[in-house]
Every structure is written in structure tokens, then in C-alpha cells.
PDB file of C-alpha atoms in Angstrom:
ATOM      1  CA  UNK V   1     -12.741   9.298 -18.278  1.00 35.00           C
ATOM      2  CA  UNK V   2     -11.076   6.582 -20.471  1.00 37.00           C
ATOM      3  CA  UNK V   3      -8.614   4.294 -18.621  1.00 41.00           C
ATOM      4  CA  UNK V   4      -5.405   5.391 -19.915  1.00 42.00           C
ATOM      5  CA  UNK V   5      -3.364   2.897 -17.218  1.00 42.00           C
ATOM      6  CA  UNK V   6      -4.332  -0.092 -19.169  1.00 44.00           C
ATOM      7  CA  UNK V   7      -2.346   0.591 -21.924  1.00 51.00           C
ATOM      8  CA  UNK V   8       0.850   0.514 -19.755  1.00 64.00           C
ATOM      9  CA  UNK V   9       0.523  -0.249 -16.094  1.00 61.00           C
ATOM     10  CA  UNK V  10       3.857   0.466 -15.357  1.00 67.00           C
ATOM     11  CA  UNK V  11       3.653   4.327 -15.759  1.00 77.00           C
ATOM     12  CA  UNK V  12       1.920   6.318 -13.671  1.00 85.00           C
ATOM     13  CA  UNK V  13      -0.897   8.815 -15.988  1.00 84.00           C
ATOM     14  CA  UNK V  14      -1.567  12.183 -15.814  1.00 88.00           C
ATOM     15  CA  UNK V  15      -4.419  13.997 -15.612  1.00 92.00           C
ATOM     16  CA  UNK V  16      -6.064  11.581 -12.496  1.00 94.00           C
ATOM     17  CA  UNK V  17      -7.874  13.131  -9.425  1.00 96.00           C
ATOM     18  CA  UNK V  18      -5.812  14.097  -6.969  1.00 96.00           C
ATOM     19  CA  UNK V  19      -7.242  13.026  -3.405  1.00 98.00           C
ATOM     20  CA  UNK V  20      -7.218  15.666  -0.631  1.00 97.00           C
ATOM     21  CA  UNK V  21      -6.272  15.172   3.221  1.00 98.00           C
ATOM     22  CA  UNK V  22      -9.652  14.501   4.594  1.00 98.00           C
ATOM     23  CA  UNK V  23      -8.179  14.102   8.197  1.00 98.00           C
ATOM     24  CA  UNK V  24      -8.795  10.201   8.265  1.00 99.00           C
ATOM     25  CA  UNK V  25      -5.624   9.262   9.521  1.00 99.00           C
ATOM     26  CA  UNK V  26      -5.015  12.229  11.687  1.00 99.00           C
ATOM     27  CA  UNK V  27      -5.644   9.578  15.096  1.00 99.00           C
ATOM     28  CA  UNK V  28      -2.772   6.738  13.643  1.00 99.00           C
ATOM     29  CA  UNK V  29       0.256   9.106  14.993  1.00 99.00           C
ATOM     30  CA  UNK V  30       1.395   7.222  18.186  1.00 99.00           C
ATOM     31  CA  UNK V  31      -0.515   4.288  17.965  1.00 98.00           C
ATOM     32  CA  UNK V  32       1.302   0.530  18.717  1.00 98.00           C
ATOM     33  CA  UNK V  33       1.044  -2.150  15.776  1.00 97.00           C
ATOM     34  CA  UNK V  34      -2.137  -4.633  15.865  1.00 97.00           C
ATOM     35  CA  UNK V  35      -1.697  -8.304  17.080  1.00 96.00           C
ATOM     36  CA  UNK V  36      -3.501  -8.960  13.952  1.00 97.00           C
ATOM     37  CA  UNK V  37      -2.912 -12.154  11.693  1.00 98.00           C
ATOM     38  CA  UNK V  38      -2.439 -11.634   7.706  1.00 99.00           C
ATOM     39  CA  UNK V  39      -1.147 -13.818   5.041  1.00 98.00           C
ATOM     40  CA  UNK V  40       1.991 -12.911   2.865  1.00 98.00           C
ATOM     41  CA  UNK V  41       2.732 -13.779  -0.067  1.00 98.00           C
ATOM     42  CA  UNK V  42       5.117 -16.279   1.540  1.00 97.00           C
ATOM     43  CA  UNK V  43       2.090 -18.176   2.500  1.00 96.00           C
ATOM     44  CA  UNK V  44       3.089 -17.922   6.303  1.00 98.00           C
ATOM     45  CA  UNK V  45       0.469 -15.976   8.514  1.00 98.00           C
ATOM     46  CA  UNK V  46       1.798 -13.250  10.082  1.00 98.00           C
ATOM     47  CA  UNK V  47       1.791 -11.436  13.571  1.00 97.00           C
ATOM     48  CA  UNK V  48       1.875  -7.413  12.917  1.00 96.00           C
ATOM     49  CA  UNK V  49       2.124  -6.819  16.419  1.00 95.00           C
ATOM     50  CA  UNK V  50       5.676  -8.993  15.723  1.00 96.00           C
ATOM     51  CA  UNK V  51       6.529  -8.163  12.348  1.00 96.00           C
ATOM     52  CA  UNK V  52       6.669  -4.226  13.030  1.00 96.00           C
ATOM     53  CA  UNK V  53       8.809  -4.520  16.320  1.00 94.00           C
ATOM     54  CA  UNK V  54      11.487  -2.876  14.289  1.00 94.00           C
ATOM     55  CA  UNK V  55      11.747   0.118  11.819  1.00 98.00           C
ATOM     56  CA  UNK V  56       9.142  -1.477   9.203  1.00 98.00           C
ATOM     57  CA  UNK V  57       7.845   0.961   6.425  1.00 99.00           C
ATOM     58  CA  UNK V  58       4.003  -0.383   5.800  1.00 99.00           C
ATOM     59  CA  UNK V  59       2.228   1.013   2.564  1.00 99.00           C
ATOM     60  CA  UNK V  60      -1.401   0.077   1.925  1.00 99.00           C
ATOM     61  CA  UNK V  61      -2.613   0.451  -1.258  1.00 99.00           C
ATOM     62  CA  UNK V  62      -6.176  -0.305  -2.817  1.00 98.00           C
ATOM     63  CA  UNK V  63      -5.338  -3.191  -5.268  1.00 97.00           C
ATOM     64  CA  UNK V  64      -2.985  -3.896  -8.037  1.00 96.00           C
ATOM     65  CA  UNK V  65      -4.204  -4.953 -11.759  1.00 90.00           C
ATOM     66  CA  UNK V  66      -4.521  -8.433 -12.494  1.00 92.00           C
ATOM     67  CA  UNK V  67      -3.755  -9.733 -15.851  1.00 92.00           C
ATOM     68  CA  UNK V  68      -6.720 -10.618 -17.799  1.00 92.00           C
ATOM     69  CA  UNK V  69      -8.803  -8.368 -15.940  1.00 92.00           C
ATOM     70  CA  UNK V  70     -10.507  -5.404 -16.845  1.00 90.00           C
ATOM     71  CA  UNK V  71     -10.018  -2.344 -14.458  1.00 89.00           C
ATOM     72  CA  UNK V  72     -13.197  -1.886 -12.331  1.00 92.00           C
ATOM     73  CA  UNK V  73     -15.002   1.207 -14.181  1.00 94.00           C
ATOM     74  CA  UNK V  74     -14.179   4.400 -13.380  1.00 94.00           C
ATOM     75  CA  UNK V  75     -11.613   3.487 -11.200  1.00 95.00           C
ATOM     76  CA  UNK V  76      -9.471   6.393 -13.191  1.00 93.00           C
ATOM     77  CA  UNK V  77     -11.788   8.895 -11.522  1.00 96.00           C
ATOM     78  CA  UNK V  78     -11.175   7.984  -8.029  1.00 97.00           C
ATOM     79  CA  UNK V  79      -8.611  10.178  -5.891  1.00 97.00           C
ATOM     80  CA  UNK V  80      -6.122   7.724  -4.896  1.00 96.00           C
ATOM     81  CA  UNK V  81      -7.226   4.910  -6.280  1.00 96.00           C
ATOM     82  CA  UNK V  82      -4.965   4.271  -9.628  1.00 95.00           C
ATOM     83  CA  UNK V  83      -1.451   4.025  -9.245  1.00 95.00           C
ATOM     84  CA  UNK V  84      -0.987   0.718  -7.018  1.00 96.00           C
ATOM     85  CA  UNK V  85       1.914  -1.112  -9.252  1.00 95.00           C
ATOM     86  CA  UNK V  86       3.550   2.086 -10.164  1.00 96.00           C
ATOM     87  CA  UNK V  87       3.748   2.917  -6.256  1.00 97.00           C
ATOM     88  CA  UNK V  88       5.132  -0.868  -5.281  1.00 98.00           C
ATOM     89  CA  UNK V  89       7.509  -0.683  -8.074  1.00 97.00           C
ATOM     90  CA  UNK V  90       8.950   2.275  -6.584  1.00 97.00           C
ATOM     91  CA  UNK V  91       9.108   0.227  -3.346  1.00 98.00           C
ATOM     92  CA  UNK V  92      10.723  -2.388  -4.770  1.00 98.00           C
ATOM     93  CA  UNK V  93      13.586   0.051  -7.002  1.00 97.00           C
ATOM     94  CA  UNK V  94      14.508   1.553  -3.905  1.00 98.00           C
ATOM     95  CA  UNK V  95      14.738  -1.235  -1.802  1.00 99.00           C
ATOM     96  CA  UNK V  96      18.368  -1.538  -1.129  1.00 98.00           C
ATOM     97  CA  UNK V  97      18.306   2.177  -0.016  1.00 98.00           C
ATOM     98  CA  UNK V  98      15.461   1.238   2.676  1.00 98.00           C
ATOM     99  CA  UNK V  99      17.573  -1.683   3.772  1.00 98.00           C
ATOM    100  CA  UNK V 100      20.970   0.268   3.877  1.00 98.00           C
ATOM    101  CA  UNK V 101      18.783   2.746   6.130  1.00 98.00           C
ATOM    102  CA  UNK V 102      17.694  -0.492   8.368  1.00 98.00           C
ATOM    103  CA  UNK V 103      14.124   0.099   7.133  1.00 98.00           C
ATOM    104  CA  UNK V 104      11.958  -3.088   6.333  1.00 98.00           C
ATOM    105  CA  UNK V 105       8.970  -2.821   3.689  1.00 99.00           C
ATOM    106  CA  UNK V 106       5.582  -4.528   3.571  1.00 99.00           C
ATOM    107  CA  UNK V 107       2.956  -4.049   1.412  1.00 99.00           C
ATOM    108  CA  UNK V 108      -0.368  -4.547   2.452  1.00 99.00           C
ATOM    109  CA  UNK V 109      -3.987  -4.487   0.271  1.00 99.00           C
ATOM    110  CA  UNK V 110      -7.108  -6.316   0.804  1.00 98.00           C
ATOM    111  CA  UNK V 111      -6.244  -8.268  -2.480  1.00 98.00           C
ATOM    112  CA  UNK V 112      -6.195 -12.283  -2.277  1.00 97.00           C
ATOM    113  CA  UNK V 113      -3.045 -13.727  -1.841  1.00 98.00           C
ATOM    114  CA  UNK V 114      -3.260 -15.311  -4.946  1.00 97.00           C
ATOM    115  CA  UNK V 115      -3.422 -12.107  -6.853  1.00 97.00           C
ATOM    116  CA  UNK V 116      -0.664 -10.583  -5.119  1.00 98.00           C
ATOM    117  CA  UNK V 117       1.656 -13.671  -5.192  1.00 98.00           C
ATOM    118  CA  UNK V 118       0.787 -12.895  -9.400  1.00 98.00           C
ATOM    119  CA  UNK V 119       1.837  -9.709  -8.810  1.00 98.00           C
ATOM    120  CA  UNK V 120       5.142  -9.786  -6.586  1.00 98.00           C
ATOM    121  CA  UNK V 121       6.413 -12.816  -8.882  1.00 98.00           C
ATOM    122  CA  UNK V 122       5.639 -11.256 -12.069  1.00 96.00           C
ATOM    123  CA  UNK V 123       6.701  -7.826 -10.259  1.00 97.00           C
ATOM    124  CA  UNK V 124       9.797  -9.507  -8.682  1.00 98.00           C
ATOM    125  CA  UNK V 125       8.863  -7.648  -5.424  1.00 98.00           C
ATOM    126  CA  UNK V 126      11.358  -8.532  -2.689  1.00 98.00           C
ATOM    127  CA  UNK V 127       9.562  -7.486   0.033  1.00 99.00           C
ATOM    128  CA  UNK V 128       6.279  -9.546   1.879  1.00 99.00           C
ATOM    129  CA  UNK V 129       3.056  -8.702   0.592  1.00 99.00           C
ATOM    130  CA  UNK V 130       0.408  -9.074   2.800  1.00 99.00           C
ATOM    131  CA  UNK V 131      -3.676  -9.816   2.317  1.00 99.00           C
ATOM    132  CA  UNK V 132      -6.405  -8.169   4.564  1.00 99.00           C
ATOM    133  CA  UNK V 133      -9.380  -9.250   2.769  1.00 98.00           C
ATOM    134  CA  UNK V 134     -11.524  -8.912   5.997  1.00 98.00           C
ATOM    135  CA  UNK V 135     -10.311  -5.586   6.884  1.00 99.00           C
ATOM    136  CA  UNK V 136      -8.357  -6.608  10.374  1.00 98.00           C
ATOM    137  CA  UNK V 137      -6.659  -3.655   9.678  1.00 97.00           C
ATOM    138  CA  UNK V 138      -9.424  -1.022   8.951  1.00 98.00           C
ATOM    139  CA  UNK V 139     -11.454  -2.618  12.194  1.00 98.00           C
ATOM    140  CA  UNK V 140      -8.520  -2.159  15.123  1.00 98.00           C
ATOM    141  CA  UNK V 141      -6.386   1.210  13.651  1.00 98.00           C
ATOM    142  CA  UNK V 142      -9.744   2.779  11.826  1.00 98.00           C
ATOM    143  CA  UNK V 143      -7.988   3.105   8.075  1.00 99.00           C
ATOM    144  CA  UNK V 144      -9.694   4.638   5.820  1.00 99.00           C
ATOM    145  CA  UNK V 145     -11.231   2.695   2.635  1.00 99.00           C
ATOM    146  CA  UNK V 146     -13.642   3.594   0.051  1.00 98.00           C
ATOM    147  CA  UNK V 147     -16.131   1.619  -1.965  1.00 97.00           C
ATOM    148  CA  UNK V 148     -16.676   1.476  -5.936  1.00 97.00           C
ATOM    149  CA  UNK V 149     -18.498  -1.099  -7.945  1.00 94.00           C
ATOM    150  CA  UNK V 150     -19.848  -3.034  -4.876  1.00 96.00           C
ATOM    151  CA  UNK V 151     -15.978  -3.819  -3.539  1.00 96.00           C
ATOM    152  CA  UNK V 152     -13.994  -1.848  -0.610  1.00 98.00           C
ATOM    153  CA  UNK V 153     -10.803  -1.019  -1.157  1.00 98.00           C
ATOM    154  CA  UNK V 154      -7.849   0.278   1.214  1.00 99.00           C
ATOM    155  CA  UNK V 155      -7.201   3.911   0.348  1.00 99.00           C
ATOM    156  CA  UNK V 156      -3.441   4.764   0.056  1.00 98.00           C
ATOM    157  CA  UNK V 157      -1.628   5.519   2.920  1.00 99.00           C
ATOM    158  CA  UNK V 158       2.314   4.662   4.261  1.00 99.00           C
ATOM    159  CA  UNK V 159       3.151   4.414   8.077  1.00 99.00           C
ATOM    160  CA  UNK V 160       6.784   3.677   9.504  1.00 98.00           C
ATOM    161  CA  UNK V 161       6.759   2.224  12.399  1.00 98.00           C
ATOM    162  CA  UNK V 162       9.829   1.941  14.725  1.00 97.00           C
ATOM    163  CA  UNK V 163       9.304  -0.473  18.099  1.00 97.00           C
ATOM    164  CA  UNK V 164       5.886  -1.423  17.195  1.00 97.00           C
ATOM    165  CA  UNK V 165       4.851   2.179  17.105  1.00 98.00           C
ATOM    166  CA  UNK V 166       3.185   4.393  14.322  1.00 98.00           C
ATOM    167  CA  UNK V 167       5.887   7.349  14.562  1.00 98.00           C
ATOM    168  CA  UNK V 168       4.952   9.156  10.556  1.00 98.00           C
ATOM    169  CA  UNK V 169       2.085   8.542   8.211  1.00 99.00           C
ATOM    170  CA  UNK V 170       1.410   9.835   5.177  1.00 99.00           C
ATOM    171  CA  UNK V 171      -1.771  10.375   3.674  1.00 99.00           C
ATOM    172  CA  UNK V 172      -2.994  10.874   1.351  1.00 98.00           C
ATOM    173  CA  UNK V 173      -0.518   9.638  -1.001  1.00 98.00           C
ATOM    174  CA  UNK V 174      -0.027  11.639  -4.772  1.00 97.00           C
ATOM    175  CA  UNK V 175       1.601  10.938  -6.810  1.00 96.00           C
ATOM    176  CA  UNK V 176       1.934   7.373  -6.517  1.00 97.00           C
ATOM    177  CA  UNK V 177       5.207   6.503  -8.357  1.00 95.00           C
ATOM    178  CA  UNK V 178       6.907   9.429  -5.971  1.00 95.00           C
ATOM    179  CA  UNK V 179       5.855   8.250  -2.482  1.00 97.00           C
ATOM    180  CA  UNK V 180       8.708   5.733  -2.155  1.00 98.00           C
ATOM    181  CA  UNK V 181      11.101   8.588  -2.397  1.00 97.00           C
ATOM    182  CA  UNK V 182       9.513  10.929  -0.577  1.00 97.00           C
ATOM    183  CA  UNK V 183       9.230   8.341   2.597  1.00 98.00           C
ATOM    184  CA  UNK V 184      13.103   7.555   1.445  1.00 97.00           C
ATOM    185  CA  UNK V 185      14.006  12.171   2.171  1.00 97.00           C
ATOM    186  CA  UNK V 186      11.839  11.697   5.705  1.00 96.00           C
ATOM    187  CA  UNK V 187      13.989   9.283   6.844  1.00 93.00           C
ATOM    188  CA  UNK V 188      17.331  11.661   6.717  1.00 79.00           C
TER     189      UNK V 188
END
């Protein structure tokens, strides 16, 4: 399959792999938010266990395109794996609506913080990105990733939190450029 999101990252293709519920975050219902350190894009490290004491929306997302860099091969034919930007745009569109509803948003990928302060400047995200590039995140709630050319990646999922507590996921996550809104109808 060709790459058709190079021409335009901003819109979301059709015709891409839709991933099925595989049951890999079937356990994350209920569970409290990690005392795990990650940096933001803020270049503070942060506490999760702290950061999601209140009503926090997290979305993790494989990885965003970086300018000047080729898509990894194939990635097009991954469930789940295109659509990062498209998704985090639609975070960042309907961000007043999350805050009116006293919902926080982070985005989280295993990315370099480098690469994602690119991204949320050139992006103007106003919400904290934050970088997992060991994983912290996989290892203590048991996300699911995937591998392709030699690299893991996060697969897509969203969890709100509210006190520190997982209390809705969803997973998988299609289409991308939709799951903002959809998260936006669970929460009236």
C-alpha cells in the first residue's frame, strides 16, 4: 500500500486497516494511575500518580510524523497505527469543550521529547505532551504496543481517569480524527 498520509498529514485517509478489539486492555478498568516519571513537552518531569488526581483524559498514540522524515514502511498497513496528528488535532480543536467539562488532556507516545515539542509547537497543542521512550507505562499498567521496522510503538488507546483512577478506556481507537468526539458524547 502506497502512503497516501504523506501527501497531507492533516487528514485522516481512507481505505487503512481497521484494528479489532483484541481484549488487551480489557484489565485497565479500575486500575489507580502509576507513580511513574515522564517528561512533557514543558521539559518538567512529571508524576502520573499526581498529574491524574483529577478528571485527566490520557490518549496514547504510536508516534506523530516528523518533518523531514520518511514514514517507517508500511506503516499504512498497520491497524491503528496511522492517524496520530489527525487524532491530537482533534484533541487540541476541542479543547475548550474538555476544559468547560473540567476534563484535562495529555498526550502521551514513546516519541522523544524533542520530536513532540516539534510537533505541539508547530501543532500549537495546548495541552502537555508527554515521552515514554522506555515504556514506564507499558511495564506497570500492561499497554499494549506493537513492533514494525525494529521500533515499538504504543498502540492507540484513551483512558479518563477521575481521582487517580482508570474509570473508561477505549480501545481500540478508529477512526482516529473521531475519537476526540466520541470521548467528548461519553462524558454527557
Amino acid at each position: 500500500m502506497s502512503n497516501p498520509s504523506v501527501a497531507n498529514p492533516y487528514e485522516f485517509p481512507p481505505g487503512l486497516p481497521v484494528p479489532e478489539d483484541d481484549g488487551a486492555c480489557s484489565h485497565l478498568s479500575g486500575m489507580a494511575a502509576p507513580d511513574v516519571r515522564l517528561r512533557g513537552v514543558d521539559g518538567k518531569e512529571w508524576n502520573l500518580g499526581e498529574l491524574l488526581r483529577d478528571k485527566v483524559l490520557v490518549y496514547v498514540y504510536p508516534a506523530t510524523g516528523v518533518p523531514g522524515t520518511d514514514p517507517i514502511p508500511g506503516w499504512d498497513d498497520i491497524p491503528g497505527a496511522p492517524g496520530c496528528t489527525v487524532q491530537s488535532l482533534g484533541y487540541r480543536d476541542h479543547y475548550a469543550e474538555f476544559r468547560a467539562a473540567g476534563v484535562e488532556v495529555i498526550g502521551i507516545s514513546a516519541q522523544a521529547t524533542t520530536e513532540q515539542q516539534e510537533f505541539a509547537q508547530r501543532t500549537q497543542i495546548p495541552y502537555l505532551l508527554l515521552s515514554d521512550p522506555t515504556f514506564k507505562l507499558r511495564d506497570t499498567l500492561r499497554l499494549p504496543t506493537f513492533t514494525a521496522h525494529g521500533r515499538t510503538f504504543y498502540r492507540r488507546l484513551a483512558l479518563l481517569f477521575e481521582r487517580g483512577v482508570i474509570r473508561r478506556v477505549f480501545y481500540p481507537i478508529f477512526p482516529p480524527n473521531e475519537n476526540a468526539a466520541e470521548v467528548l458524547a461519553a462524558l454527557t
